[in-house]
Coordinates of C-alpha atoms and ligand atoms in Angstrom, one line a residue:
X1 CA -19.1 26.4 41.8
X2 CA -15.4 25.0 40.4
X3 CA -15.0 21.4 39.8
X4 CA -11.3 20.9 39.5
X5 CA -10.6 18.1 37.2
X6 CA -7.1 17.3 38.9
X7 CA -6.6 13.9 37.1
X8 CA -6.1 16.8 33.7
X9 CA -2.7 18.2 35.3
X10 CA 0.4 17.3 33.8
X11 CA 2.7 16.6 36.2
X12 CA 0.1 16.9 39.1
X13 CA 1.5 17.2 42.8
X14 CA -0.3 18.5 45.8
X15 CA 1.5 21.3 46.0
X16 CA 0.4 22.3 42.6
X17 CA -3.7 21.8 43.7
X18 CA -3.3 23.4 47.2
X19 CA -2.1 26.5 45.0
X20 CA -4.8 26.1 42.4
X21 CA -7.5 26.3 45.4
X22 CA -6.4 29.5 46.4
X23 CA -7.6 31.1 42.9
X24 CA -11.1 30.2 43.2
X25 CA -11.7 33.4 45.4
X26 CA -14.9 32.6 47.3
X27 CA -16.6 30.0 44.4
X28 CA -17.4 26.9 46.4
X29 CA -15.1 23.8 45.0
X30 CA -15.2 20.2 43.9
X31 CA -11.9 18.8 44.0
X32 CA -11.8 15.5 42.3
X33 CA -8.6 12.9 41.3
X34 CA -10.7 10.6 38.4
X35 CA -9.0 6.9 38.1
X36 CA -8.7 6.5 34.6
X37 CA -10.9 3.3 35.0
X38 CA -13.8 5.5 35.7
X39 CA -13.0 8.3 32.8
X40 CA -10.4 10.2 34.3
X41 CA -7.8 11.9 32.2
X42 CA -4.4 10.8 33.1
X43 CA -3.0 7.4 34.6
X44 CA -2.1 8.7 38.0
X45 CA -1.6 6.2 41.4
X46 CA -4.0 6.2 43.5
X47 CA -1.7 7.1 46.2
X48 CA -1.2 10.4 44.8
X49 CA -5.3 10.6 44.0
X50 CA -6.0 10.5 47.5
X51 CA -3.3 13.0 48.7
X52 CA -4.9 14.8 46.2
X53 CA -8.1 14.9 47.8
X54 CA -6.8 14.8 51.5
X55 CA -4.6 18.4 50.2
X56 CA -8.2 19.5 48.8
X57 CA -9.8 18.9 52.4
X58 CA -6.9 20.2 54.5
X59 CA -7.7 23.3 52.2
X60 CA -10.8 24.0 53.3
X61 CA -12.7 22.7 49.6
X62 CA -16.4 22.1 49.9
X63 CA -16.6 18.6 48.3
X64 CA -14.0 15.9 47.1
X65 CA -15.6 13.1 44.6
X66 CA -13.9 9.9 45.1
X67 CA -15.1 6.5 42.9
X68 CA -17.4 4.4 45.2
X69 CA -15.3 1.4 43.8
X70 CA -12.1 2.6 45.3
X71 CA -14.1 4.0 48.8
X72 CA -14.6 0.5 49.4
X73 CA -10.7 -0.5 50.0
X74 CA -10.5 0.0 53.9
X75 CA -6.8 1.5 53.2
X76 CA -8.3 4.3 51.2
X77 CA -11.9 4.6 53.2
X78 CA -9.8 5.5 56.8
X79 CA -7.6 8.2 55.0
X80 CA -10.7 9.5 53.5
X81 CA -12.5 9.5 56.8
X82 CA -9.5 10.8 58.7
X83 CA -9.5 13.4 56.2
X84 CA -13.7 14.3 56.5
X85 CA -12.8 14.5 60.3
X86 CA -10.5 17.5 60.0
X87 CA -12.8 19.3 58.0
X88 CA -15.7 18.9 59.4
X89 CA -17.3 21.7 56.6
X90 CA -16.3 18.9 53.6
X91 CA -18.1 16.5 52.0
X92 CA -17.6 13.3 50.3
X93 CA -19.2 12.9 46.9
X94 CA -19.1 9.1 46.2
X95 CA -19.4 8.5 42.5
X96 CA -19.9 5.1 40.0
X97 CA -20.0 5.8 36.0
X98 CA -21.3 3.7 33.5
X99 CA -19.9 4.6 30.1
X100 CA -21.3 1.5 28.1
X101 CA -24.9 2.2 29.3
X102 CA -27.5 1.9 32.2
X103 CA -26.7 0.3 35.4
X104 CA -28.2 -2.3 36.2
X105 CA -30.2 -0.8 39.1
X106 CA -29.6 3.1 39.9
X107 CA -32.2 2.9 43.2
X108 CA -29.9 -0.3 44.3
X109 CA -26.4 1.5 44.0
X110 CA -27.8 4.7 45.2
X111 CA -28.8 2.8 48.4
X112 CA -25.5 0.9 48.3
X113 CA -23.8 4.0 48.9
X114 CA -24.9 5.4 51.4
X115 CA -25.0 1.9 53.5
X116 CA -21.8 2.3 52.8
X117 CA -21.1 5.9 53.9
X118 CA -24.6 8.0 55.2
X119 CA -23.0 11.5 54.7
X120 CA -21.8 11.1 51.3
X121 CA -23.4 12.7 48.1
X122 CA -24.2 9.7 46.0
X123 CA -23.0 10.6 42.3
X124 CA -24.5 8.1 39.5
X125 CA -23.4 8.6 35.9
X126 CA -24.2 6.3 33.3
X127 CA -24.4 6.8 29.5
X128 CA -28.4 7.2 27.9
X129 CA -28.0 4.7 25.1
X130 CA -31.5 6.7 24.3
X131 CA -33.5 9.3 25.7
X132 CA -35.9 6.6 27.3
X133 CA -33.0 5.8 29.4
X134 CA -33.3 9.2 31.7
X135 CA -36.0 8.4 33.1
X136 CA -34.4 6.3 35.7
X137 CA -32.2 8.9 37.1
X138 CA -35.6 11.2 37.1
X139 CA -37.4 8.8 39.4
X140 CA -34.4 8.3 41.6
X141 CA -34.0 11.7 42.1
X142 CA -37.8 12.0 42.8
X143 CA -37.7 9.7 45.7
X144 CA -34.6 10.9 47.1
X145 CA -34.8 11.9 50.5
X146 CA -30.7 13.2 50.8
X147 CA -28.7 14.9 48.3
X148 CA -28.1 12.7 44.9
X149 CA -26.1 13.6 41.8
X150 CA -27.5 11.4 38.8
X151 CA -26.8 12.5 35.3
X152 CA -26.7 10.9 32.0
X153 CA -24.2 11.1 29.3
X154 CA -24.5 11.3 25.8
X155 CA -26.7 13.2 23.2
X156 CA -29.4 11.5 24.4
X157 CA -28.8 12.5 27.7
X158 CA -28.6 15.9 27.7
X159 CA -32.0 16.8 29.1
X160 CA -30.8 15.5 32.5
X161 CA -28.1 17.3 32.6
X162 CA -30.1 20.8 31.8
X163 CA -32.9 19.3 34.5
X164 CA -30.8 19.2 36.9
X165 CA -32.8 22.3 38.9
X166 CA -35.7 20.8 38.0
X167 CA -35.4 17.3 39.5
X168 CA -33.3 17.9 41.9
X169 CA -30.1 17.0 41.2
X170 CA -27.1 18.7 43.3
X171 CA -25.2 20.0 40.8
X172 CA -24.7 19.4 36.8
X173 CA -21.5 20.2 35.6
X174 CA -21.0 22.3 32.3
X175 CA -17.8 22.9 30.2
X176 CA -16.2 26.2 30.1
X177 CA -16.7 26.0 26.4
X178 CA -18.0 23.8 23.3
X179 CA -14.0 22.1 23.5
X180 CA -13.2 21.5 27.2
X181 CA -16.0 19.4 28.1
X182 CA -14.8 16.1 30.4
X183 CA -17.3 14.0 29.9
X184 CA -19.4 13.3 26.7
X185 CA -22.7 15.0 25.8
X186 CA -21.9 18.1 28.3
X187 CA -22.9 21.1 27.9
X188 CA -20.9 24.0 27.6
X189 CA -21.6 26.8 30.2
X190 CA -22.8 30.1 27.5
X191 CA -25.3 27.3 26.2
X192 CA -26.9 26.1 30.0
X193 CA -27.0 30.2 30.8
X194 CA -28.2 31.5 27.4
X195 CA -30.1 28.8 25.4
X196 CA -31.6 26.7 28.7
X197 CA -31.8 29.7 30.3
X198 CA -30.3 27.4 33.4
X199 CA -30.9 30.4 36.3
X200 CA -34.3 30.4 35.9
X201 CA -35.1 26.6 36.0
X202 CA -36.8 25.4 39.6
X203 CA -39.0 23.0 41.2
X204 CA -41.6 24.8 39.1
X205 CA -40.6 25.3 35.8
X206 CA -42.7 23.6 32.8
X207 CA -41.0 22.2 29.9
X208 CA -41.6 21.8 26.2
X209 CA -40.0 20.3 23.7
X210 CA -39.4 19.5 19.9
X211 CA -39.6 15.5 19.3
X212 CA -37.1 14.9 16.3
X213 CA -34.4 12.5 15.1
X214 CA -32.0 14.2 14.3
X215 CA -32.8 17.6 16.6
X216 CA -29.3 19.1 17.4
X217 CA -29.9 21.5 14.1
X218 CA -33.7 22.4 15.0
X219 CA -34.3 26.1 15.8
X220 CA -37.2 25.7 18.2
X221 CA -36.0 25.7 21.1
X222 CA -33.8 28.9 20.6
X223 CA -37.0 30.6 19.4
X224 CA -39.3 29.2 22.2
X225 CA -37.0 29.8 25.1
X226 CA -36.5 34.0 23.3
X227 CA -40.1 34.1 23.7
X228 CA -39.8 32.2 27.1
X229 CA -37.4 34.7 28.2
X230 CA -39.3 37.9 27.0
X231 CA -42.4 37.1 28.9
X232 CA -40.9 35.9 32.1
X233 CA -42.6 32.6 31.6
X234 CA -41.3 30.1 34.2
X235 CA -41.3 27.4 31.2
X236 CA -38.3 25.6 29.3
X237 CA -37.9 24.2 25.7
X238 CA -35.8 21.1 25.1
X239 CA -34.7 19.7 22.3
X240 CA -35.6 16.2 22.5
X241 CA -34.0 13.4 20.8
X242 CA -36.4 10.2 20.3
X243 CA -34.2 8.0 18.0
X244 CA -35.8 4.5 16.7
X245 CA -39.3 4.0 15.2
X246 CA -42.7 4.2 16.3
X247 CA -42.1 1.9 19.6
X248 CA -39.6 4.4 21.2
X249 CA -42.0 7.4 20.6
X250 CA -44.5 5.4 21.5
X251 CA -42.5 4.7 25.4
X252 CA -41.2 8.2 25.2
X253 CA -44.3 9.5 25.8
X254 CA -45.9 6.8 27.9
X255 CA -42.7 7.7 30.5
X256 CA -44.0 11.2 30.1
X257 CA -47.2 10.5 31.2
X258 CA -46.5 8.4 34.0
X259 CA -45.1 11.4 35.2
X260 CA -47.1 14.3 35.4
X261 CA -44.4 15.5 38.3
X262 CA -42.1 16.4 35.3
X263 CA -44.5 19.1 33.8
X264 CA -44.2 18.2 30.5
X265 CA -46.7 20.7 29.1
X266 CA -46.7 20.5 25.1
X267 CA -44.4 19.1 22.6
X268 CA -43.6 20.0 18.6
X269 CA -43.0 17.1 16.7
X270 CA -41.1 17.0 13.6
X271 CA -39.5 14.2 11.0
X272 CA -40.0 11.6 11.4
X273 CA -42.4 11.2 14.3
X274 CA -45.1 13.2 12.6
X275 CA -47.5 10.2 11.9
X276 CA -46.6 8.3 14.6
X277 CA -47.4 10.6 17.2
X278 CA -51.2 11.3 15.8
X279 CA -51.7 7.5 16.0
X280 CA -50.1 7.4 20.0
X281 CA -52.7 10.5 20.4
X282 CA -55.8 8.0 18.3
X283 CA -54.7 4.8 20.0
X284 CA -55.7 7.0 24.1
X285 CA -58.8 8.0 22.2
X286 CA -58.1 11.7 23.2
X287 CA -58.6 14.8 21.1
X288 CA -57.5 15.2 17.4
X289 CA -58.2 18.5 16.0
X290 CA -59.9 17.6 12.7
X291 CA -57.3 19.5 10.0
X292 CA -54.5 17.3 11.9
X293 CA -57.1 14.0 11.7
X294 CA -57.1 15.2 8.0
X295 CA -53.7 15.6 7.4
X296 CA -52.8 12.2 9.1
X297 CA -50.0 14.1 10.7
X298 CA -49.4 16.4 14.0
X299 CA -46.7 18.8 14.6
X300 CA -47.8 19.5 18.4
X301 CA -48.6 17.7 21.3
X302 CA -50.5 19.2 24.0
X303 CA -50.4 18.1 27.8
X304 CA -52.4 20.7 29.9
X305 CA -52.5 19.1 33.0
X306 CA -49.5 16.5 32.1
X307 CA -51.9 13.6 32.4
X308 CA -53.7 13.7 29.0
X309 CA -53.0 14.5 25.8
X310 CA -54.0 16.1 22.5
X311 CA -53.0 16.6 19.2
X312 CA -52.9 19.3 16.8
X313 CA -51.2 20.7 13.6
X314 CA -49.8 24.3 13.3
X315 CA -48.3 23.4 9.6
X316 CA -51.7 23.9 7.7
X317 CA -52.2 27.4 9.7
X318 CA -48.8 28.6 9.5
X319 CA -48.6 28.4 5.5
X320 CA -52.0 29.0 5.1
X321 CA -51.2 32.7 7.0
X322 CA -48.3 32.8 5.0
X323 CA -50.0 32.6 1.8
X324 CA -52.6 35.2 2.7
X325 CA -50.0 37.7 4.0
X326 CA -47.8 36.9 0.6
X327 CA -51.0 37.3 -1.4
X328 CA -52.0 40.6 0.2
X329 CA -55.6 39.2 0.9
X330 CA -58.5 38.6 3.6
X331 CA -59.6 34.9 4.1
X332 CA -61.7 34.4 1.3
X333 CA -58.4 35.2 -1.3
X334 CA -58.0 31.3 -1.8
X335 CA -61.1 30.2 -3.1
X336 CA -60.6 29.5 -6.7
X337 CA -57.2 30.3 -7.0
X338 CA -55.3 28.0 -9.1
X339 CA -52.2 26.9 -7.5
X340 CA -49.0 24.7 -8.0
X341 CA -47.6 22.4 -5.3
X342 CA -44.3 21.0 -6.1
X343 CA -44.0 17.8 -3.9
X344 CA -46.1 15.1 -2.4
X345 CA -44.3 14.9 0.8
X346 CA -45.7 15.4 4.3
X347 CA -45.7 19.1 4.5
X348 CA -47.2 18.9 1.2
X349 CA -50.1 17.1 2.3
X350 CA -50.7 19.8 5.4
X351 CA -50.9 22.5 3.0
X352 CA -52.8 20.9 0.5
X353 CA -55.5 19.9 3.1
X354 CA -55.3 23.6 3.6
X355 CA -56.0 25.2 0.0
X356 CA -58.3 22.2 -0.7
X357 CA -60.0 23.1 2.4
X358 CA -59.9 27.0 1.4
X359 CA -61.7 26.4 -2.2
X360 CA -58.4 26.6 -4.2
X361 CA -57.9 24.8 -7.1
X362 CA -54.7 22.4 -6.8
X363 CA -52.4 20.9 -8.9
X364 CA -49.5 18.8 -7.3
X365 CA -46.4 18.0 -9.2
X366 CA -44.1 15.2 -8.2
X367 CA -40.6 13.5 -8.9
X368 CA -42.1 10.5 -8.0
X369 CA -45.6 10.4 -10.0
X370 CA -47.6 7.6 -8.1
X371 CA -47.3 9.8 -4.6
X372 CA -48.8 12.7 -6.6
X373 CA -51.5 10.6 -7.8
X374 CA -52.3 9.3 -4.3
X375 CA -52.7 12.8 -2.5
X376 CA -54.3 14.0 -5.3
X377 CA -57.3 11.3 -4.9
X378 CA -57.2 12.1 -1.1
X379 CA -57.8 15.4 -1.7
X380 CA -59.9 15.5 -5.5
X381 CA -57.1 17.9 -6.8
X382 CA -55.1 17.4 -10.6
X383 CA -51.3 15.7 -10.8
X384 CA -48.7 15.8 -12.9
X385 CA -44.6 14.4 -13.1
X386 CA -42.3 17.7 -12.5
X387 CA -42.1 17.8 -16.4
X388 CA -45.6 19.4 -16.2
X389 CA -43.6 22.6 -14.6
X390 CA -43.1 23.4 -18.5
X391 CA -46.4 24.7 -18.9
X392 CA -46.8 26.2 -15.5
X393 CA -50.3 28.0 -15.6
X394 CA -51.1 29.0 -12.0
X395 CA -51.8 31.9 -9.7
X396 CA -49.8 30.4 -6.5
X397 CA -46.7 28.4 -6.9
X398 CA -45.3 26.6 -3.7
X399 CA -42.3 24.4 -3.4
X400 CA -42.5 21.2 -1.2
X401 CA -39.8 19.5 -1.9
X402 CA -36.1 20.1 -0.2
X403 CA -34.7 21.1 -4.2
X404 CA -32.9 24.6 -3.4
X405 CA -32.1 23.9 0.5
X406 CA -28.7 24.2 1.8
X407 CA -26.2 22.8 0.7
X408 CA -27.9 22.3 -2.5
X409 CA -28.5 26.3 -2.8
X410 CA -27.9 26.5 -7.0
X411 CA -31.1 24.2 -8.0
X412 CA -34.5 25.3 -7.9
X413 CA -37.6 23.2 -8.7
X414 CA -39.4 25.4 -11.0
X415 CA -37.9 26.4 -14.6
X416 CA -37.0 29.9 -14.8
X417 CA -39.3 30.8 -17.9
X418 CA -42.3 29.1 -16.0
X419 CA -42.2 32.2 -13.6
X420 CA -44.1 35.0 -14.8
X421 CA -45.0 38.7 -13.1
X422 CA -48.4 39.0 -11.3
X423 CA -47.6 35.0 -9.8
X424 CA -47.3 34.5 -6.1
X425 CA -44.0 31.9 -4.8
X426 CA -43.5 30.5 -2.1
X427 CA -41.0 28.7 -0.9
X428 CA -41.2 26.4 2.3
X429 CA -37.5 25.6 2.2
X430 CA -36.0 28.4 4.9
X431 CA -32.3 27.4 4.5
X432 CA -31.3 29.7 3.2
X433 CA -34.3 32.2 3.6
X434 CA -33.7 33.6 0.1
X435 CA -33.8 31.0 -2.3
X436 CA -32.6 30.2 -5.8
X437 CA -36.7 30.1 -6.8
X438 CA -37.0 33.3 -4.7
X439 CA -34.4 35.2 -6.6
X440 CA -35.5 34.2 -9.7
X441 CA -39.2 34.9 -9.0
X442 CA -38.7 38.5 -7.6
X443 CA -36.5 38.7 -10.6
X444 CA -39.7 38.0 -13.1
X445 CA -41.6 40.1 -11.3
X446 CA -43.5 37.6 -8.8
X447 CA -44.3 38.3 -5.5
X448 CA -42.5 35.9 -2.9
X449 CA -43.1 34.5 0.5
X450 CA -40.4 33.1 2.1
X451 CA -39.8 29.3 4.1
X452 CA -38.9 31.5 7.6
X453 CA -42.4 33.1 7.5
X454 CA -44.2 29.4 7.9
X455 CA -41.6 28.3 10.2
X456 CA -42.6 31.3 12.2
X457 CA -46.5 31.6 11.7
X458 CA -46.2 27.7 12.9
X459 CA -44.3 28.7 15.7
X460 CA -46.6 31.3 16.4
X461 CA -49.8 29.0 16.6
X462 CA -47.6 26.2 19.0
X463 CA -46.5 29.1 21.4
X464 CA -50.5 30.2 21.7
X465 CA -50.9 26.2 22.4
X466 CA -48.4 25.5 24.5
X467 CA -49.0 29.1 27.4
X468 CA -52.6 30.6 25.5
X469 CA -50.3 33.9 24.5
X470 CA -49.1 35.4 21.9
X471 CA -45.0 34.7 21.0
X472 CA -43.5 37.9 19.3
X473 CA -43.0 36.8 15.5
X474 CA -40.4 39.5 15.1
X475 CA -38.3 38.3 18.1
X476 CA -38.8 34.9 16.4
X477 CA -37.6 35.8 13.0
X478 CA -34.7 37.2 14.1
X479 CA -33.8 34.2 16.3
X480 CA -34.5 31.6 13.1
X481 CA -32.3 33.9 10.8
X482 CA -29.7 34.6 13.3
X483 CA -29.6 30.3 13.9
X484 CA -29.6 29.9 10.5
Ligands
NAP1 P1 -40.8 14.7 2.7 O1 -42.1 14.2 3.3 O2 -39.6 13.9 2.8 O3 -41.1 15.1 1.2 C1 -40.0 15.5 0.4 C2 -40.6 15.9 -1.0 O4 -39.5 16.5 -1.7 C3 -41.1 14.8 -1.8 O5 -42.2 15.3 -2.6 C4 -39.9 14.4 -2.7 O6 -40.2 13.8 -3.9 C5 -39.3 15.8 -3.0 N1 -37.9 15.7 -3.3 C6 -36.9 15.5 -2.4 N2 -35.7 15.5 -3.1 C7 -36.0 15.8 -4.4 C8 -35.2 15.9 -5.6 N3 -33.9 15.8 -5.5 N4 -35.8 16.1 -6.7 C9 -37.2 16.2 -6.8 N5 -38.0 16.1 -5.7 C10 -37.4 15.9 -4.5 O7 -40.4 16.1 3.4 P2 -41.4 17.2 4.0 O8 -41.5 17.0 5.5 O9 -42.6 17.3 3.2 O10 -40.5 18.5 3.9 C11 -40.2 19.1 2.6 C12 -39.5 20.4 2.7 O11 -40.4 21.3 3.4 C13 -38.3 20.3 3.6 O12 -37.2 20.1 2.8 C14 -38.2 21.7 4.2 O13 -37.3 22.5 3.5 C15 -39.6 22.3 4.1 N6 -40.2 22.5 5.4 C16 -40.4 23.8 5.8 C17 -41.0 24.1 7.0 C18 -41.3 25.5 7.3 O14 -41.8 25.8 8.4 N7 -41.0 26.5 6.5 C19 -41.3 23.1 7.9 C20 -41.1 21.8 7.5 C21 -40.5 21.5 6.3 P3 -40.4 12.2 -4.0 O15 -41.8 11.9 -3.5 O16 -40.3 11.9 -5.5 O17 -39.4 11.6 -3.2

C-alpha cells in the first residue's frame, strides 16, 4: 500500500495528484493533505487540502486521512461526506497527533471519533516520551472492535510501529529509506522487511527482546531474528529501549506482565539493567538460577507462559565455553589454572563467579583498586592495581575492561612484554573482533580467544532459553561481524 504524502509537493495542484494516482498500478492508496499544525510538510489552505482529497476519491483511492480537528468544521465535514458518497469503495481515515507526548486519553478520542463519524478509521499518533508509553495504544487496539490506526513516535516508540501485525493495527507506515521518513522514529521499509522480518509477524507471533539504554547499536536482535528466520520460528526480537532507573524497568516489565496477550516470551538484558532486573525477578519470589543469584546480575529473562518470570545468566556460560574452546580442553581444564582478570566490572564478576566456581586460581587487576579488593573478598581470589600487569605470571589472561574497544582501537590493557608464548588471551571486547591485545598476543606466540566468540556462546545459551533449540553459532558470527 502507497501513502501519498501530498502536503510534500511543491507547487501542489489537483491535477498534479490525480496524475500521481495513476502510477501506483494496482497498490492500494492513502491519499493524505497534512495541515502543517498536525505535522504536515508545507503550509497549504485547507481549501486546496480538501480538493486534494475530494480529487483522491473521485479517483478511485482506497483511503483519504483527514485531521479529526478539521473534520469537525461542518464546511469541511459535508464536502468530505459528499465526497465518501461518490465513492462508495473509499474510506475516511480520521487522524489526531500528539507530537509533545501522550494524549490525555487514547480510549476517549478513539471513541470521540467515531461518534463523530462510525465509518471512519480512527488514526491516533502521539509521541512515546518512553517506551512505557506504548502500552496505551497496545490496549486500545486490544479492545478495538473496528479498524484503529494507533502508533507511537519516537525512538521509544518504535516497537509499535513494528507490532503493528501483531496488535492489530491497520497499517504502519515505513519510509522508502533511512532519509525520507515523515514522521520521527519511522522505520524505513528494507529494515521492517529484513531486520523485523515484518511479513511474517501475525496474531501469533512471540516476541523477544534486548532490554538496554542505549539499544539502537546492540546486535541481538539482528542475530536472534537470522536464527528466527532460519528455523521458521513464528517469533520476533525487538530491540527494546527502557531509559530511566530501576523504577521504569521495574513498570516496563510489570506492563508486560499484565499482558500475557502480547507474548512476550524472554528478554536479554544488558547495561545498565543487569542488577535491576535480578532484584524485579527476587522481589516476585520466582526462580533465580543460582550462578545468576551469585553473580548478582541476569542477562535473560524468561516468560514461558507470559505470566511468570525467571531469571538467568548466559554471560558466566558463554565465557566459560569460550575459554575451554580457546584452551583446547574438557571441563575439568580450569581447575588450578592461574588466571588474570583485568577489570572489576560487571562482566568481570560473571566470569570470575565462573573460574572461581571451576577451581581456577584468580587474580583480578583493577584501575580502580578498592572494586578489585571487593570482588576479590566475594569471591576469596588475590588483587592487584593494573601496575601488577608488570609481573604478569599467569596461564589465562582476560581483559574486562572496555581499554582497546572502538574507537579507542591503539590501547591495550596488558604491557606487551607481559605476554609470553604458551599463555591463553582473551579478550571480551568484540569491537573490533581483533584487538590491539589480540595482535600482540598471537604476535608472542599466545593463543587467543576473541570478544565475538562470548557474545555468541551467550547468545547461544539465551536462544536455547528463549525456544529450547539450538541457534546456529556460525550464522550468528557472521551476523555480529557483518553488524560490526
Ligand atoms: P563495567 O561494569 O562498566 O566495567 C568496566 C571495567 O573497565 C571496570 O573494571 C573499569 O575500571 C574498567 N575500565 C574502563 N575504562 C578504563 C580505562 N580507561 N582504564 C582502565 N580501566 C578501565 O562494564 P562491563 O559490563 O563489565 O563491560 C566491560 C567490557 O566487557 C565492555 O567494554 C565490553 O567490551 C565487554 N563485553 C563483552 C561482552 C561479550 O559478549 N563479548 C558482553 C558484555 C561486555 P574501574 O573500576 O576503575 O572503573
Amino acid at each position: 500500500m502507497l501513502e501519498f504524502r501530498t502536503d510534500y509537493l511543491e507547487d501542489l495542484s489537483v491535477e498534479v495528484v490525480r496524475s500521481l494516482l495513476s502510477y501506483r498500478a494496482d497498490l492500494p492508496a492513502i491519499v493524505t493533505c497534512r495541515d502543517k499544525r498536525e505535522g504536515g510538510a508545507i503550509d497549504y489552505p485547507e481549501t486546496l487540502r480538501i480538493d486534494v482529497l475530494l480529487a483522491a476519491l473521485d479517483t478511485g483511492a482506497e483511503f483519504v486521512d483527514l485531521e479529526y480537528a478539521n473534520f469537525l468544521n461542518p464546511g469541511v465535514r459535508s464536502r468530505i461526506e459528499a465526497g465518501l458518497a461518490r465513492n462508495p469503495e473509499g474510506r475516511l481515515i480520521l487522524s489526531a497527533h500528539d507530537f509533545r507526548g501522550p494524549f490525555e486519553s487514547v480510549e476517549r478520542l478513539y471513541d470521540e471519533i467515531l461518534a463523530a463519524c462510525p465509518q471512519a478509521v480512527p488514526k491516533l499518533v502521539y509521541t512515546a516520551k518512553h517506551i512505557n508509553d506504548c502500552f496505551a495504544a497496545f490496549d486500545l487496539m486490544h479492545g478495538a472492535e473496528k479498524p484503529v490506526i494507533a502508533l507511537c513516535m519516537g525512538q521509544p516508540g518504535l516497537i509499535s510501529r513494528v507490532l503493528a501485525p501483531k496488535v492489530g493495527s491497520l497499517v504502519t507506515f515505513a519510509s522508502l529509506d533511512e532519509a525520507s521518513g515523515t514522521a520521527p522514529g519511522q522505520v524505513s521499509l528494507e529494515q521492517f522487511r529484513g531486520l523485523y522480518r515484518y511479513d511474517s509477524i501475525d496474531a501469533e507471533t512471540e516476541l523477544f527482546g534486548v532490554i538496554a539504554d542505549p539499544v539502537a547499536h546492540s546486535a541481538s536482535p539482528a542475530i536472534h531474528n537470522a536464527c528466527f528466520a532460519e528455523q521458521r520460528m513464528n517469533k520476533l526480537y525487538l530491540p527494546l529501549l527502557v531509559e530511566g532507573g530501576r523504577g521504569r524497568l521495574y513498570d516496563f516489565l510489570d506492563n508486560v506482565l499484565a499482558r500475557p496477550w502480547l507474548d512476550f516470551r524472554g528478554f536479554s538484558v544488558t547495561i545498565p539493567h543487569k542488577h535491576s532486573a535480578l532484584e524485579y525477578v527476587r522481589r516476585k519470589s520466582a526462580c533465580i538460577e543460582p550462578l545468576a543469584q551469585l553473580i548478582g546480575a541476569a542477562n535473560t529473562l524468561i516468560m514461558p507462559t507470559g505470566r511468570s518470570i525467571a531469571a538467568y545468566n548466559t554471560d558466566y556460560a558463554g565465557a566459560l565455553d569460550a575459554i575451554r574452546a580457546g584452551l583446547g580442553a574438557k571441563d575439568d581444564a580450569l581447575d588450578g589454572l592461574t588466571v588474570a582478570v583485568v577489570g572489576a566490572g560487571g562482566v568481570a564478576r560473571a566470569i570470575v563467579a565462573g573460574l572461581c566456581d571451576a577451581g581456577a586460581e584468580v587474580t583480578i587487576y583493577n584501575r580502580t583498586v578498592e572494586r578489585a579488593e571487593q570482588l576479590a573478598d566475594d569471591f576469596d581470589c588475590a588483587f592487584s592495581g593494573l601496575d601488577g600487569l608488570d609481573q604478569l605470571d599467569a596461564q589465562l589472561v582476560v581483559n574486562c575492561t572496555s581499554i582497546g574497544m572502538h574507537p579507542n582501537v591503539d590501547r591495550s590493557p596488558v604491557p606487551e612484554d607481559a605476554l609470553k608464548p604458551g599463555m591463553t588471551v582473551f579478550d571480551t571486547v568484540y569491537n573490533p573482533v581483533e584487538t590491539l591485545l589480540l595482535e600482540q598476543a598471537q604476535a608472542a606466540g599466545a593463543r587467543t580467544v576473541d570478544g565475538v566468540t562470548m557474545f555468541v556462546n551467550q547468545a547461544m545459551a539465551q536462544f536455547k532459553l528463549f525456544t529450547n533449540q539450538e541457534g546456529n553459532p556460525h550464522l550468528m558470527r557472521e551476523v555480529v561481524v557483518r553488524s560490526l
